[in-house]
Amino acid sequence: MKKIEKIIVAVILVLSLMSIGFTMLQKPSHSNGKILIKVDNQKVKEIPLNQSPESKIYDFQFHGNTGYVESKNGQVRILEMSKDLCPNGICSDTGWIDKPYQSIVCLPNKIIITIEGDKDDAIDVIP
Amino acid sequence: MLVKKKTKNKVASVLVILMLTGSLTACSPDQNQSPDKNQATEVEGFVMGTVISQKVYGKNGQKAVDETMARMQYLDGLLTFNAPEGDIYKLNENAGQKKVELNPITLNIIKKAQQVAELSNGAFDVTVGPLVKSWGIGTEQERVPAPEDIKKLLPLINYKDLTVDDHSAGLNKAGQMVDLGGIAKGYAGDEAIQIYKKNGITSGFVNIGGNVVTLGSKPDGSPWTVGIRNPRPQERMSGQQIVGTVTVTDKAVVTAGDDQRYFEQDGKRYHHILDPHTGYPAQSDLLSVTLITDSSFDADALDTAVFILGLEKGKELLRRYGGVEAVFITTDKKIYVTDGLKGNFTLHDESHEFQYVE
């Protein structure tokens, strides 16, 4: 191979690798995930997933009441509600979620909290 | 040959690299498919006392999921035992008195239930209603009934006292009650897929409280990856951890386990799958069973029976029924799969507590 050809091939290789890198950078990942809060199947709040280790608390409204979610390290959980609003506390017992196929469900108050992010996640659904 | 044609090959390799570069940049996932076919509609809702999630691809997506939701609400009213206008309410009200005319859907579900009851020697029994009501699991009144109360109710639980013909059904004794909770969601799942198909949808899935039914494959042609839930996650439910995955196209994947609805009293777990023979939550060697077959209607009726019967008797039941694959998770934290799933099931246990017995 002549020198000039080697250079051309090298330049093209570098360019193509850069373009691959660029494409991958543009792909959404968990780092720009969103927390979606729905009540009665209506979106009531959309919050960016907090990636920092310091937790942030956000409020949301449902049926005239206020609920709270906590987010840190790319995870989210719902904070315990009073017994008269949510008698069994199954939603707060769910704990942290961090994947798009997971959800936090509060049946008595019809609240669903999900993460919207990288939809190319390995798992589509869990029965 | 490649070595001989030096110059041409160099040109060719440069061209190939150029083409690769071009195709790679143009190939980011969302651009190369027609927008209609690739458009996802994703909704969640509440019906039949549980959560329904739907995800479908195609231009009629919104129409398909809306129609499905309306249909689910209709079925809920027809089949739930506390819906006063519904068939099951009517059937239970007239227990010990007369047969009542019922919707063909209800009759169809009762017939399937009776078939599985017969096959499982009463492990699955929809006349379990009085026990379901007494335990109240999943309601605000959940409690452990007094042993003498359970003793009193047991004689009322017998699928042989439920008679069904082409127009009507009836319960022989006063106080008997049908509860279709162990089969109605499975029936509904199959109906959702029919509604998708009618709307020209070829790719999607529905999940009705643990009853997943997939339609076709994903829009890119690959199969759906379905997670098998960890029945003993670290925190109480801990955001649905998994122990493994299976890949499917056009299949129902339905799980029954003691981890979905339960309460604890004095350190003991009381879950919602009641054994019709003992009156107490089933105590087999299984924590959960996941069935994979063509119809979620079949799978939902069978999974309750298998869960109650346990690993060996459950496997035997599935062999007799035919066409059903399964993932069993036992109380000693072992995972067993049927022969047809070997090579498909992938262990992916974040807790590192389960052992896959191949």
Short mmCIF file of C-alpha atoms in Angstrom, two decimals:
data_model
loop_
_atom_site.label_atom_id
_atom_site.label_comp_id
_atom_site.label_asym_id
_atom_site.label_seq_id
_atom_site.Cartn_x
_atom_site.Cartn_y
_atom_site.Cartn_z
CA MET A 1 0.00 0.00 0.00
CA LYS A 2 1.35 3.44 -0.88
CA LYS A 3 1.90 5.96 1.88
CA ILE A 4 -0.80 8.31 0.61
CA GLU A 5 -3.30 5.47 0.50
CA LYS A 6 -2.46 4.50 4.06
CA ILE A 7 -3.10 8.08 5.13
CA ILE A 8 -6.42 8.19 3.30
CA VAL A 9 -7.52 4.90 4.87
CA ALA A 10 -6.40 6.12 8.32
CA VAL A 11 -8.25 9.43 7.94
CA ILE A 12 -11.42 7.67 6.82
CA LEU A 13 -11.16 5.20 9.67
CA VAL A 14 -10.78 8.00 12.20
CA LEU A 15 -13.70 9.88 10.64
CA SER A 16 -15.91 6.81 10.70
CA LEU A 17 -15.02 6.02 14.31
CA MET A 18 -15.79 9.61 15.24
CA SER A 19 -19.14 9.39 13.55
CA ILE A 20 -19.95 6.18 15.42
CA GLY A 21 -18.95 7.87 18.66
CA PHE A 22 -21.07 10.86 17.80
CA THR A 23 -24.11 8.69 17.06
CA MET A 24 -23.69 6.87 20.37
CA LEU A 25 -23.37 10.13 22.26
CA GLN A 26 -26.63 11.32 20.81
CA LYS A 27 -28.51 8.21 21.92
CA PRO A 28 -30.60 8.92 24.97
CA SER A 29 -29.47 7.14 28.11
CA HIS A 30 -30.67 6.96 31.71
CA SER A 31 -28.73 10.12 32.41
CA ASN A 32 -31.47 12.16 30.80
CA GLY A 33 -34.32 9.99 32.05
CA LYS A 34 -37.57 11.49 33.24
CA ILE A 35 -39.89 10.61 36.09
CA LEU A 36 -43.52 10.47 34.92
CA ILE A 37 -46.29 10.71 37.46
CA LYS A 38 -49.79 9.80 36.33
CA VAL A 39 -53.03 10.01 38.28
CA ASP A 40 -56.20 8.47 36.82
CA ASN A 41 -54.12 7.84 33.70
CA GLN A 42 -53.47 11.58 33.23
CA LYS A 43 -49.93 12.92 33.41
CA VAL A 44 -49.74 15.28 36.37
CA LYS A 45 -45.99 15.83 36.59
CA GLU A 46 -42.80 15.22 34.66
CA ILE A 47 -39.51 15.61 36.53
CA PRO A 48 -35.94 15.00 35.40
CA LEU A 49 -34.42 11.98 37.13
CA ASN A 50 -31.93 13.27 39.68
CA GLN A 51 -28.50 11.73 39.05
CA SER A 52 -26.69 13.32 41.96
CA PRO A 53 -26.23 11.44 45.26
CA GLU A 54 -27.98 14.23 47.14
CA SER A 55 -31.67 13.48 47.24
CA LYS A 56 -34.31 15.86 45.97
CA ILE A 57 -37.97 15.78 46.97
CA TYR A 58 -40.74 16.75 44.57
CA ASP A 59 -44.44 17.12 45.24
CA PHE A 60 -47.42 16.25 43.05
CA GLN A 61 -51.18 16.58 43.34
CA PHE A 62 -53.79 13.78 43.36
CA HIS A 63 -57.51 14.10 44.11
CA GLY A 64 -56.92 17.27 46.13
CA ASN A 65 -54.05 15.73 48.12
CA THR A 66 -50.29 16.16 47.91
CA GLY A 67 -47.87 13.28 47.43
CA TYR A 68 -44.08 13.30 47.41
CA VAL A 69 -41.40 11.47 45.46
CA GLU A 70 -37.71 11.35 46.27
CA SER A 71 -35.01 11.03 43.60
CA LYS A 72 -31.25 10.44 43.81
CA ASN A 73 -28.59 8.38 42.03
CA GLY A 74 -30.86 8.01 39.00
CA GLN A 75 -33.58 6.35 41.08
CA VAL A 76 -36.99 7.37 42.33
CA ARG A 77 -39.36 6.26 45.11
CA ILE A 78 -42.65 7.46 46.51
CA LEU A 79 -42.66 8.60 50.11
CA GLU A 80 -45.06 7.02 52.59
CA MET A 81 -48.48 8.61 52.76
CA SER A 82 -50.77 8.85 55.76
CA LYS A 83 -52.76 5.68 56.56
CA ASP A 84 -56.10 7.28 55.70
CA LEU A 85 -54.87 8.10 52.18
CA CYS A 86 -53.03 4.83 51.54
CA PRO A 87 -53.87 2.14 54.13
CA ASN A 88 -51.46 -0.60 53.05
CA GLY A 89 -48.53 1.49 51.86
CA ILE A 90 -47.74 -0.97 49.07
CA CYS A 91 -46.57 1.88 46.84
CA SER A 92 -44.02 3.21 49.33
CA ASP A 93 -42.95 -0.37 50.17
CA THR A 94 -42.07 -0.80 46.49
CA GLY A 95 -38.86 1.09 47.19
CA TRP A 96 -36.55 2.56 44.58
CA ILE A 97 -37.00 2.02 40.87
CA ASP A 98 -34.47 2.96 38.20
CA LYS A 99 -35.52 1.13 35.01
CA PRO A 100 -38.14 1.97 32.37
CA TYR A 101 -39.88 -1.41 32.75
CA GLN A 102 -40.40 -0.87 36.47
CA SER A 103 -43.23 1.08 38.00
CA ILE A 104 -44.58 2.22 41.33
CA VAL A 105 -48.31 1.71 41.61
CA CYS A 106 -50.70 3.07 44.24
CA LEU A 107 -53.97 1.25 43.58
CA PRO A 108 -56.16 3.06 46.13
CA ASN A 109 -55.20 6.46 44.69
CA LYS A 110 -54.67 5.37 41.07
CA ILE A 111 -51.14 6.72 40.91
CA ILE A 112 -48.52 5.26 38.57
CA ILE A 113 -44.91 6.41 38.62
CA THR A 114 -42.62 5.32 35.81
CA ILE A 115 -39.26 6.24 34.38
CA GLU A 116 -38.99 7.25 30.78
CA GLY A 117 -35.53 6.91 29.40
CA ASP A 118 -33.56 4.52 27.26
CA LYS A 119 -36.30 2.50 25.62
CA ASP A 120 -33.79 0.06 24.19
CA ASP A 121 -33.67 -1.50 27.63
CA ALA A 122 -33.12 -5.24 27.60
CA ILE A 123 -36.55 -6.05 29.03
CA ASP A 124 -39.87 -5.11 27.45
CA VAL A 125 -42.34 -6.21 30.10
CA ILE A 126 -42.71 -8.18 33.35
CA PRO A 127 -45.94 -10.12 33.97
CA MET B 1 -8.11 -13.59 -5.18
CA LEU B 2 -8.25 -10.54 -3.00
CA VAL B 3 -4.48 -10.41 -2.72
CA LYS B 4 -3.97 -10.42 -6.48
CA LYS B 5 -6.17 -7.48 -7.45
CA LYS B 6 -4.25 -5.05 -5.29
CA THR B 7 -5.17 -1.62 -6.62
CA LYS B 8 -8.81 -2.41 -7.24
CA ASN B 9 -9.07 -3.81 -3.77
CA LYS B 10 -7.66 -0.72 -2.16
CA VAL B 11 -10.22 1.38 -3.97
CA ALA B 12 -12.86 -1.11 -3.00
CA SER B 13 -11.87 -1.10 0.65
CA VAL B 14 -11.93 2.68 0.75
CA LEU B 15 -15.39 2.58 -0.82
CA VAL B 16 -16.55 -0.01 1.69
CA ILE B 17 -15.32 2.14 4.57
CA LEU B 18 -17.05 5.18 3.08
CA MET B 19 -20.27 3.24 2.71
CA LEU B 20 -20.00 1.92 6.25
CA THR B 21 -19.46 5.40 7.58
CA GLY B 22 -22.45 6.64 5.65
CA SER B 23 -24.71 3.81 6.70
CA LEU B 24 -23.69 4.03 10.34
CA THR B 25 -24.50 7.67 10.60
CA ALA B 26 -27.78 7.29 8.74
CA CYS B 27 -28.79 4.30 10.80
CA SER B 28 -29.74 5.76 14.14
CA PRO B 29 -32.69 3.65 15.21
CA ASP B 30 -35.59 6.05 14.82
CA GLN B 31 -34.97 7.25 11.29
CA ASN B 32 -34.93 4.20 9.09
CA GLN B 33 -38.47 2.94 9.58
CA SER B 34 -41.64 4.49 8.33
CA PRO B 35 -43.04 6.78 11.02
CA ASP B 36 -46.49 5.16 11.05
CA LYS B 37 -45.31 1.63 11.56
CA ASN B 38 -42.81 2.57 14.22
CA GLN B 39 -44.99 4.89 16.22
CA ALA B 40 -45.57 3.53 19.71
CA THR B 41 -48.67 4.19 21.77
CA GLU B 42 -48.13 3.41 25.43
CA VAL B 43 -50.75 3.78 28.15
CA GLU B 44 -51.46 2.57 31.64
CA GLY B 45 -54.76 2.41 33.41
CA PHE B 46 -56.66 0.79 36.25
CA VAL B 47 -59.20 -1.95 35.66
CA MET B 48 -60.32 -5.24 37.28
CA GLY B 49 -58.70 -4.14 40.53
CA THR B 50 -55.29 -4.04 38.92
CA VAL B 51 -53.07 -2.15 36.50
CA ILE B 52 -53.30 -2.57 32.76
CA SER B 53 -50.41 -1.44 30.55
CA GLN B 54 -50.62 -1.45 26.80
CA LYS B 55 -47.97 -0.78 24.19
CA VAL B 56 -48.82 -1.02 20.52
CA TYR B 57 -47.12 0.09 17.31
CA GLY B 58 -48.86 1.52 14.27
CA LYS B 59 -51.04 4.40 13.18
CA ASN B 60 -54.25 3.06 14.77
CA GLY B 61 -52.52 2.70 18.12
CA GLN B 62 -54.53 5.24 20.05
CA LYS B 63 -57.83 3.87 18.73
CA ALA B 64 -56.79 0.32 19.58
CA VAL B 65 -55.78 1.09 23.17
CA ASP B 66 -58.90 3.21 23.77
CA GLU B 67 -61.19 0.47 22.47
CA THR B 68 -59.34 -2.06 24.61
CA MET B 69 -59.73 0.03 27.73
CA ALA B 70 -63.48 0.43 27.12
CA ARG B 71 -63.80 -3.32 26.57
CA MET B 72 -61.89 -4.08 29.78
CA GLN B 73 -64.25 -1.85 31.75
CA TYR B 74 -67.21 -3.67 30.24
CA LEU B 75 -65.73 -7.08 31.17
CA ASP B 76 -64.93 -5.80 34.65
CA GLY B 77 -68.60 -4.92 35.20
CA LEU B 78 -69.76 -8.24 33.82
CA LEU B 79 -67.34 -10.52 35.68
CA THR B 80 -66.39 -8.93 39.01
CA PHE B 81 -68.32 -10.34 41.93
CA ASN B 82 -69.16 -7.04 43.50
CA ALA B 83 -70.48 -5.34 40.35
CA PRO B 84 -74.25 -5.30 41.06
CA GLU B 85 -75.34 -5.21 37.40
CA GLY B 86 -72.97 -7.99 36.46
CA ASP B 87 -73.39 -11.67 35.68
CA ILE B 88 -71.41 -13.00 38.63
CA TYR B 89 -73.34 -10.91 41.09
CA LYS B 90 -76.56 -12.28 39.57
CA LEU B 91 -75.26 -15.85 39.69
CA ASN B 92 -74.20 -15.54 43.35
CA GLU B 93 -77.43 -13.81 44.43
CA ASN B 94 -79.41 -16.76 43.11
CA ALA B 95 -77.24 -19.47 44.66
CA GLY B 96 -79.36 -22.37 45.95
CA GLN B 97 -82.44 -20.95 44.22
CA LYS B 98 -82.29 -21.08 40.44
CA LYS B 99 -80.14 -21.07 37.35
CA VAL B 100 -79.70 -17.67 35.72
CA GLU B 101 -79.25 -16.72 32.08
CA LEU B 102 -75.80 -15.30 31.48
CA ASN B 103 -73.81 -13.59 28.77
CA PRO B 104 -72.05 -16.06 26.41
CA ILE B 105 -68.70 -14.59 27.56
CA THR B 106 -69.42 -15.48 31.18
CA LEU B 107 -70.58 -18.97 30.20
CA ASN B 108 -67.45 -19.47 28.12
CA ILE B 109 -65.23 -18.49 31.06
CA ILE B 110 -67.13 -20.72 33.50
CA LYS B 111 -66.81 -23.66 31.09
CA LYS B 112 -63.03 -23.19 30.85
CA ALA B 113 -62.83 -22.89 34.63
CA GLN B 114 -64.76 -26.15 35.05
CA GLN B 115 -62.49 -27.91 32.57
CA VAL B 116 -59.36 -26.88 34.51
CA ALA B 117 -61.08 -27.70 37.84
CA GLU B 118 -61.77 -31.21 36.55
CA LEU B 119 -58.20 -31.64 35.25
CA SER B 120 -56.62 -30.38 38.47
CA ASN B 121 -58.94 -32.32 40.76
CA GLY B 122 -60.34 -29.11 42.18
CA ALA B 123 -57.04 -27.30 42.82
CA PHE B 124 -58.44 -24.54 40.63
CA ASP B 125 -62.01 -23.93 41.72
CA VAL B 126 -63.99 -20.75 40.99
CA THR B 127 -66.50 -21.54 43.76
CA VAL B 128 -63.77 -20.34 46.14
CA GLY B 129 -65.74 -17.05 46.45
CA PRO B 130 -66.85 -17.37 50.11
CA LEU B 131 -63.23 -17.89 51.18
CA VAL B 132 -62.00 -14.96 49.06
CA LYS B 133 -64.59 -12.76 50.71
CA SER B 134 -63.78 -13.99 54.20
CA TRP B 135 -60.03 -13.38 53.86
CA GLY B 136 -60.50 -10.07 52.03
CA ILE B 137 -56.88 -10.09 50.82
CA GLY B 138 -56.06 -6.94 48.92
CA THR B 139 -58.98 -5.09 50.50
CA GLU B 140 -59.06 -2.90 53.58
CA GLN B 141 -60.77 -5.73 55.49
CA GLU B 142 -57.98 -8.28 55.02
CA ARG B 143 -57.58 -10.58 58.02
CA VAL B 144 -56.99 -14.16 59.08
CA PRO B 145 -60.47 -15.66 59.61
CA ALA B 146 -61.15 -17.76 62.70
CA PRO B 147 -60.44 -21.48 62.05
CA GLU B 148 -64.08 -22.37 62.80
CA ASP B 149 -65.23 -19.83 60.19
CA ILE B 150 -63.05 -21.48 57.57
CA LYS B 151 -64.36 -24.91 58.61
CA LYS B 152 -67.91 -23.66 58.12
CA LEU B 153 -67.15 -22.29 54.65
CA LEU B 154 -65.25 -25.31 53.26
CA PRO B 155 -68.38 -27.39 52.44
CA LEU B 156 -69.53 -24.51 50.20
CA ILE B 157 -66.42 -24.74 48.04
CA ASN B 158 -67.01 -27.34 45.35
CA TYR B 159 -66.93 -26.78 41.60
CA LYS B 160 -69.23 -29.77 41.16
CA ASP B 161 -72.05 -27.65 42.64
CA LEU B 162 -71.66 -25.18 39.75
CA THR B 163 -73.64 -26.29 36.73
CA VAL B 164 -73.43 -24.64 33.35
CA ASP B 165 -75.17 -25.15 30.00
CA ASP B 166 -75.31 -23.14 26.78
CA HIS B 167 -77.53 -20.38 28.18
CA SER B 168 -77.33 -20.39 31.94
CA ALA B 169 -75.44 -21.38 35.05
CA GLY B 170 -76.38 -22.01 38.66
CA LEU B 171 -74.99 -22.78 42.11
CA ASN B 172 -76.63 -25.63 44.03
CA LYS B 173 -76.35 -24.36 47.61
CA ALA B 174 -77.28 -21.07 49.23
CA GLY B 175 -74.19 -19.12 50.27
CA GLN B 176 -72.06 -20.45 47.43
CA MET B 177 -70.18 -17.84 45.41
CA VAL B 178 -68.25 -17.80 42.19
CA ASP B 179 -65.14 -15.63 41.94
CA LEU B 180 -63.55 -15.43 38.50
CA GLY B 181 -60.50 -13.52 39.80
CA GLY B 182 -58.22 -16.40 38.81
CA ILE B 183 -59.27 -16.48 35.16
CA ALA B 184 -61.03 -13.25 34.06
CA LYS B 185 -57.82 -11.27 33.45
CA GLY B 186 -56.53 -14.06 31.26
CA TYR B 187 -59.69 -13.99 29.18
CA ALA B 188 -59.45 -10.19 28.93
CA GLY B 189 -55.84 -10.40 27.72
CA ASP B 190 -56.81 -12.50 24.72
CA GLU B 191 -59.63 -10.07 23.90
CA ALA B 192 -57.20 -7.14 23.94
CA ILE B 193 -55.10 -8.88 21.27
CA GLN B 194 -58.22 -9.43 19.12
CA ILE B 195 -58.96 -5.71 19.33
CA TYR B 196 -55.39 -4.86 18.30
CA LYS B 197 -55.63 -7.19 15.30
CA LYS B 198 -58.99 -5.74 14.26
CA ASN B 199 -57.30 -2.32 14.18
CA GLY B 200 -54.51 -3.55 11.94
CA ILE B 201 -51.92 -3.63 14.71
CA THR B 202 -49.25 -6.28 14.15
CA SER B 203 -46.90 -5.49 17.02
CA GLY B 204 -47.61 -4.79 20.68
CA PHE B 205 -48.40 -6.20 24.08
CA VAL B 206 -50.85 -5.89 26.93
CA ASN B 207 -50.15 -6.57 30.60
CA ILE B 208 -53.21 -6.97 32.85
CA GLY B 209 -51.95 -7.46 36.38
CA GLY B 210 -49.44 -10.20 35.58
CA ASN B 211 -51.10 -11.47 32.41
CA VAL B 212 -48.87 -10.45 29.51
CA VAL B 213 -49.96 -11.19 25.97
CA THR B 214 -47.65 -10.28 23.10
CA LEU B 215 -48.73 -9.71 19.52
CA GLY B 216 -46.22 -10.51 16.80
CA SER B 217 -42.64 -9.45 17.37
CA LYS B 218 -41.13 -6.03 18.03
CA PRO B 219 -41.19 -3.60 15.08
CA ASP B 220 -37.55 -4.44 14.30
CA GLY B 221 -38.49 -8.11 13.98
CA SER B 222 -36.82 -9.27 17.18
CA PRO B 223 -38.82 -11.16 19.82
CA TRP B 224 -40.16 -9.58 23.01
CA THR B 225 -38.01 -9.99 26.09
CA VAL B 226 -40.17 -10.81 29.09
CA GLY B 227 -38.73 -10.59 32.60
CA ILE B 228 -39.48 -13.29 35.17
CA ARG B 229 -40.13 -11.58 38.46
CA ASN B 230 -38.05 -12.22 41.56
CA PRO B 231 -40.66 -13.47 44.08
CA ARG B 232 -38.39 -12.62 47.03
CA PRO B 233 -36.85 -9.20 46.37
CA GLN B 234 -34.85 -7.45 49.08
CA GLU B 235 -37.37 -4.76 49.81
CA ARG B 236 -41.05 -5.71 49.91
CA MET B 237 -41.64 -5.38 46.19
CA SER B 238 -38.56 -3.41 45.27
CA GLY B 239 -39.55 -2.17 41.86
CA GLN B 240 -39.97 -5.51 40.17
CA GLN B 241 -36.59 -7.19 40.29
CA ILE B 242 -36.14 -10.10 37.93
CA VAL B 243 -34.42 -13.49 38.09
CA GLY B 244 -34.30 -14.11 34.36
CA THR B 245 -35.83 -13.54 30.97
CA VAL B 246 -37.56 -15.44 28.17
CA THR B 247 -38.04 -14.26 24.60
CA VAL B 248 -41.38 -14.76 22.87
CA THR B 249 -43.46 -13.78 19.84
CA ASP B 250 -47.24 -14.14 19.72
CA LYS B 251 -47.40 -15.72 23.16
CA ALA B 252 -49.05 -15.18 26.51
CA VAL B 253 -46.75 -15.08 29.54
CA VAL B 254 -48.65 -15.30 32.81
CA THR B 255 -47.29 -15.44 36.35
CA ALA B 256 -48.95 -16.61 39.55
CA GLY B 257 -47.07 -16.14 42.79
CA ASP B 258 -47.44 -15.54 46.49
CA ASP B 259 -45.70 -12.17 46.18
CA GLN B 260 -48.30 -10.13 44.34
CA ARG B 261 -51.03 -9.71 46.88
CA TYR B 262 -50.48 -10.56 50.51
CA PHE B 263 -50.44 -9.26 54.03
CA GLU B 264 -48.36 -10.20 57.03
CA GLN B 265 -49.59 -11.00 60.50
CA ASP B 266 -47.39 -12.18 63.39
CA GLY B 267 -44.50 -12.58 60.97
CA LYS B 268 -46.44 -14.93 58.69
CA ARG B 269 -47.26 -14.19 55.07
CA TYR B 270 -50.86 -14.66 53.91
CA HIS B 271 -51.11 -14.44 50.12
CA HIS B 272 -54.13 -14.31 47.83
CA ILE B 273 -54.01 -17.74 46.15
CA LEU B 274 -56.30 -19.76 48.38
CA ASP B 275 -56.26 -23.55 48.37
CA PRO B 276 -59.91 -24.64 47.97
CA HIS B 277 -59.22 -27.84 49.93
CA THR B 278 -57.73 -26.24 53.05
CA GLY B 279 -59.28 -22.78 53.01
CA TYR B 280 -55.85 -21.22 53.62
CA PRO B 281 -53.31 -19.62 51.26
CA ALA B 282 -51.75 -22.42 49.19
CA GLN B 283 -48.59 -23.89 50.66
CA SER B 284 -46.85 -25.81 47.93
CA ASP B 285 -43.14 -25.93 47.15
CA LEU B 286 -43.54 -23.02 44.70
CA LEU B 287 -42.98 -19.29 45.16
CA SER B 288 -44.18 -18.59 41.64
CA VAL B 289 -44.96 -20.19 38.32
CA THR B 290 -44.90 -18.52 34.92
CA LEU B 291 -46.72 -20.17 32.03
CA ILE B 292 -46.02 -19.49 28.37
CA THR B 293 -48.60 -20.54 25.82
CA ASP B 294 -50.75 -19.24 22.95
CA SER B 295 -53.67 -18.07 25.05
CA SER B 296 -53.63 -16.13 28.31
CA PHE B 297 -57.13 -17.49 29.00
CA ASP B 298 -55.64 -21.01 29.26
CA ALA B 299 -52.53 -19.81 31.06
CA ASP B 300 -54.39 -17.84 33.72
CA ALA B 301 -56.66 -20.74 34.71
CA LEU B 302 -53.77 -23.22 34.71
CA ASP B 303 -51.26 -21.12 36.63
CA THR B 304 -53.41 -20.96 39.76
CA ALA B 305 -53.83 -24.76 39.65
CA VAL B 306 -50.11 -25.34 39.11
CA PHE B 307 -49.18 -22.96 41.91
CA ILE B 308 -51.48 -24.82 44.33
CA LEU B 309 -50.43 -28.31 43.18
CA GLY B 310 -46.68 -27.64 43.40
CA LEU B 311 -43.77 -28.50 41.12
CA GLU B 312 -44.26 -32.21 40.36
CA LYS B 313 -48.05 -32.40 40.23
CA GLY B 314 -48.10 -29.05 38.42
CA LYS B 315 -45.73 -30.33 35.74
CA GLU B 316 -47.90 -33.42 35.36
CA LEU B 317 -50.99 -31.25 34.87
CA LEU B 318 -49.23 -29.23 32.18
CA ARG B 319 -48.12 -32.42 30.41
CA ARG B 320 -51.72 -33.61 30.30
CA TYR B 321 -52.97 -30.23 29.05
CA GLY B 322 -50.26 -29.94 26.40
CA GLY B 323 -48.70 -26.98 24.60
CA VAL B 324 -47.70 -25.05 27.71
CA GLU B 325 -44.14 -24.15 28.76
CA ALA B 326 -43.29 -23.04 32.27
CA VAL B 327 -40.75 -21.46 34.62
CA PHE B 328 -41.09 -22.72 38.20
CA ILE B 329 -39.45 -20.98 41.16
CA THR B 330 -39.40 -23.14 44.29
CA THR B 331 -39.29 -22.26 47.98
CA ASP B 332 -35.67 -23.47 48.15
CA LYS B 333 -34.87 -20.77 45.56
CA LYS B 334 -34.30 -23.03 42.59
CA ILE B 335 -35.52 -22.30 39.08
CA TYR B 336 -36.79 -25.10 36.86
CA VAL B 337 -38.01 -24.75 33.26
CA THR B 338 -39.88 -27.15 30.98
CA ASP B 339 -37.92 -28.80 28.15
CA GLY B 340 -39.31 -26.46 25.49
CA LEU B 341 -37.83 -23.45 27.32
CA LYS B 342 -34.31 -24.79 27.71
CA GLY B 343 -32.09 -22.58 25.62
CA ASN B 344 -34.65 -19.77 25.77
CA PHE B 345 -34.65 -18.97 29.49
CA THR B 346 -31.71 -16.77 30.51
CA LEU B 347 -30.75 -16.45 34.16
CA HIS B 348 -30.37 -12.79 35.09
CA ASP B 349 -30.57 -12.79 38.85
CA GLU B 350 -29.66 -9.44 40.36
CA SER B 351 -30.04 -10.87 43.88
CA HIS B 352 -27.68 -13.84 43.25
CA GLU B 353 -29.90 -15.96 45.47
CA PHE B 354 -31.49 -18.25 42.90
CA GLN B 355 -30.07 -21.32 41.27
CA TYR B 356 -31.05 -22.37 37.76
CA VAL B 357 -31.42 -26.15 37.53
CA GLU B 358 -30.76 -26.91 33.86
#
